[in-house]
Amino acid sequence: QVQLVESGGGSVQDGGSLRLSCAASGRTLRSYYAMGWFRQAPEKEREFVAAISWSGSRIYYADSVKGRFTISRDNAKNTVYLQMNSLKPEDTAAYYCAVDQDRVVTPTTLQEEYDYWGQGTQVTVSS
């Protein structure tokens, strides 16, 4: 099994910043894998936020967060980060990280392709 533990969520004012972290571990965690961040607002479907390849050379963002969010990873720590700047009230959601063990070079934006998920961390942005 693979475990993902997110941290770093919280409440901020409009325009504020937060940094989310997600640490992966487990016996069946492969040596190379892509990772992604997704979010789900109340009464809405879960949506893609950002994804990163193993090397970090390929990164994708949702249009709604481009220029404000930055995904990165530290493979020595099996950890992926999401730096969120210029936060808006519409960014309020539960944020989930995920591991895709079938992709190394080219990450996917499709949540059904991810194998393991974290428990989520809440981000609340007030106006």
mmCIF file of C-alpha atoms in Angstrom:
data_model
loop_
_atom_site.group_PDB
_atom_site.id
_atom_site.type_symbol
_atom_site.label_atom_id
_atom_site.label_comp_id
_atom_site.label_asym_id
_atom_site.label_seq_id
_atom_site.Cartn_x
_atom_site.Cartn_y
_atom_site.Cartn_z
ATOM 1 C CA GLN A 1 0.000 0.000 0.000
ATOM 2 C CA VAL A 2 0.925 3.626 -0.459
ATOM 3 C CA GLN A 3 0.118 6.354 2.041
ATOM 4 C CA LEU A 4 -0.081 10.052 1.240
ATOM 5 C CA VAL A 5 -0.180 12.634 3.995
ATOM 6 C CA GLU A 6 -1.010 16.241 3.164
ATOM 7 C CA SER A 7 -0.316 19.242 5.358
ATOM 8 C CA GLY A 8 -0.199 23.013 5.161
ATOM 9 C CA GLY A 9 -3.850 23.882 4.708
ATOM 10 C CA GLY A 10 -5.508 26.665 6.652
ATOM 11 C CA SER A 11 -7.428 29.918 6.469
ATOM 12 C CA VAL A 12 -6.079 33.039 4.768
ATOM 13 C CA GLN A 13 -7.335 36.361 3.508
ATOM 14 C CA ASP A 14 -7.906 37.147 -0.144
ATOM 15 C CA GLY A 15 -4.468 37.658 -1.739
ATOM 16 C CA GLY A 16 -2.652 35.548 0.831
ATOM 17 C CA SER A 17 -0.372 32.538 0.360
ATOM 18 C CA LEU A 18 -0.170 28.969 1.573
ATOM 19 C CA ARG A 19 2.194 26.085 0.891
ATOM 20 C CA LEU A 20 0.818 22.563 0.831
ATOM 21 C CA SER A 21 2.993 19.500 1.281
ATOM 22 C CA CYS A 22 2.290 15.840 0.563
ATOM 23 C CA ALA A 23 4.579 13.045 1.693
ATOM 24 C CA ALA A 24 4.322 9.617 0.073
ATOM 25 C CA SER A 25 5.362 6.368 1.706
ATOM 26 C CA GLY A 26 4.629 2.675 1.640
ATOM 27 C CA ARG A 27 5.959 -0.727 0.730
ATOM 28 C CA THR A 28 4.536 -0.670 -2.757
ATOM 29 C CA LEU A 29 5.601 2.862 -3.633
ATOM 30 C CA ARG A 30 7.603 2.573 -6.825
ATOM 31 C CA SER A 31 10.910 4.286 -7.414
ATOM 32 C CA TYR A 32 9.505 6.598 -10.099
ATOM 33 C CA TYR A 33 6.029 8.110 -10.349
ATOM 34 C CA ALA A 34 4.143 11.248 -11.263
ATOM 35 C CA MET A 35 2.169 13.243 -8.722
ATOM 36 C CA GLY A 36 -0.738 15.619 -8.868
ATOM 37 C CA TRP A 37 -2.896 17.988 -6.859
ATOM 38 C CA PHE A 38 -6.669 18.139 -7.131
ATOM 39 C CA ARG A 39 -9.309 20.079 -5.223
ATOM 40 C CA GLN A 40 -12.974 19.805 -4.396
ATOM 41 C CA ALA A 41 -15.124 22.734 -3.351
ATOM 42 C CA PRO A 42 -18.442 22.204 -1.525
ATOM 43 C CA GLU A 43 -21.126 20.817 -3.832
ATOM 44 C CA LYS A 44 -18.719 20.704 -6.767
ATOM 45 C CA GLU A 45 -16.878 17.944 -8.583
ATOM 46 C CA ARG A 46 -13.245 17.316 -7.785
ATOM 47 C CA GLU A 47 -11.030 19.109 -10.300
ATOM 48 C CA PHE A 48 -7.452 19.033 -11.486
ATOM 49 C CA VAL A 49 -5.055 21.672 -10.142
ATOM 50 C CA ALA A 50 -1.484 20.706 -11.060
ATOM 51 C CA ALA A 51 0.670 17.710 -11.969
ATOM 52 C CA ILE A 52 4.395 17.052 -12.132
ATOM 53 C CA SER A 53 6.555 14.339 -13.683
ATOM 54 C CA TRP A 54 9.181 12.420 -11.742
ATOM 55 C CA SER A 55 12.015 14.658 -12.862
ATOM 56 C CA GLY A 56 9.986 17.833 -12.600
ATOM 57 C CA SER A 57 10.643 18.620 -16.254
ATOM 58 C CA ARG A 58 6.971 18.375 -17.207
ATOM 59 C CA ILE A 59 4.423 20.345 -15.265
ATOM 60 C CA TYR A 60 0.784 21.071 -16.026
ATOM 61 C CA TYR A 61 -1.587 23.527 -14.384
ATOM 62 C CA ALA A 62 -5.280 24.205 -14.568
ATOM 63 C CA ASP A 63 -5.954 27.512 -16.292
ATOM 64 C CA SER A 64 -7.573 28.840 -13.133
ATOM 65 C CA VAL A 65 -4.309 28.623 -11.158
ATOM 66 C CA LYS A 66 -1.657 29.365 -13.788
ATOM 67 C CA GLY A 67 0.665 32.135 -12.705
ATOM 68 C CA ARG A 68 -0.442 31.865 -9.067
ATOM 69 C CA PHE A 69 0.321 28.262 -8.040
ATOM 70 C CA THR A 70 3.620 26.403 -8.340
ATOM 71 C CA ILE A 71 4.020 22.640 -8.022
ATOM 72 C CA SER A 72 7.407 21.161 -7.127
ATOM 73 C CA ARG A 73 8.821 17.992 -5.629
ATOM 74 C CA ASP A 74 11.715 16.695 -3.570
ATOM 75 C CA ASN A 75 12.280 13.088 -4.582
ATOM 76 C CA ALA A 76 14.728 12.454 -1.771
ATOM 77 C CA LYS A 77 11.831 13.103 0.609
ATOM 78 C CA ASN A 78 9.098 11.581 -1.597
ATOM 79 C CA THR A 79 7.299 14.875 -1.176
ATOM 80 C CA VAL A 80 5.372 17.134 -3.523
ATOM 81 C CA TYR A 81 4.572 20.764 -2.769
ATOM 82 C CA LEU A 82 1.992 23.265 -3.949
ATOM 83 C CA GLN A 83 2.899 26.896 -3.398
ATOM 84 C CA MET A 84 -0.273 28.947 -3.666
ATOM 85 C CA ASN A 85 0.027 32.729 -4.025
ATOM 86 C CA SER A 86 -2.542 35.438 -4.685
ATOM 87 C CA LEU A 87 -5.251 33.198 -3.282
ATOM 88 C CA LYS A 88 -8.861 34.011 -4.081
ATOM 89 C CA PRO A 89 -12.104 33.016 -2.342
ATOM 90 C CA GLU A 90 -12.840 30.715 -5.283
ATOM 91 C CA ASP A 91 -9.743 28.703 -4.363
ATOM 92 C CA THR A 92 -11.537 27.553 -1.204
ATOM 93 C CA ALA A 93 -11.660 23.752 -1.310
ATOM 94 C CA ALA A 94 -10.302 20.540 0.103
ATOM 95 C CA TYR A 95 -6.983 19.864 -1.643
ATOM 96 C CA TYR A 96 -5.863 16.309 -2.382
ATOM 97 C CA CYS A 97 -2.540 14.972 -3.601
ATOM 98 C CA ALA A 98 -2.297 11.807 -5.653
ATOM 99 C CA VAL A 99 0.274 9.385 -7.037
ATOM 100 C CA ASP A 100 0.260 7.923 -10.548
ATOM 101 C CA GLN A 101 2.642 4.973 -10.581
ATOM 102 C CA ASP A 102 2.068 4.224 -14.273
ATOM 103 C CA ARG A 103 3.460 7.525 -15.513
ATOM 104 C CA VAL A 104 6.939 8.855 -14.996
ATOM 105 C CA VAL A 105 7.732 11.257 -17.844
ATOM 106 C CA THR A 106 4.356 12.715 -18.771
ATOM 107 C CA PRO A 107 1.861 13.340 -15.957
ATOM 108 C CA THR A 108 -1.853 13.245 -16.587
ATOM 109 C CA THR A 109 -4.590 15.674 -15.615
ATOM 110 C CA LEU A 110 -7.159 12.863 -15.394
ATOM 111 C CA GLN A 111 -7.971 11.985 -11.799
ATOM 112 C CA GLU A 112 -9.146 8.475 -12.699
ATOM 113 C CA GLU A 113 -5.589 7.644 -13.744
ATOM 114 C CA TYR A 114 -4.160 8.243 -10.270
ATOM 115 C CA ASP A 115 -3.674 5.209 -8.051
ATOM 116 C CA TYR A 116 -3.419 6.579 -4.535
ATOM 117 C CA TRP A 117 -4.883 9.610 -2.799
ATOM 118 C CA GLY A 118 -4.298 11.548 0.373
ATOM 119 C CA GLN A 119 -6.974 12.386 2.908
ATOM 120 C CA GLY A 120 -7.153 16.032 1.878
ATOM 121 C CA THR A 121 -6.312 19.329 3.543
ATOM 122 C CA GLN A 122 -8.731 22.246 3.748
ATOM 123 C CA VAL A 123 -7.897 25.641 2.274
ATOM 124 C CA THR A 124 -10.246 28.510 3.075
ATOM 125 C CA VAL A 125 -9.806 31.963 1.539
ATOM 126 C CA SER A 126 -11.928 34.773 2.922
ATOM 127 C CA SER A 127 -12.674 38.077 1.218
#
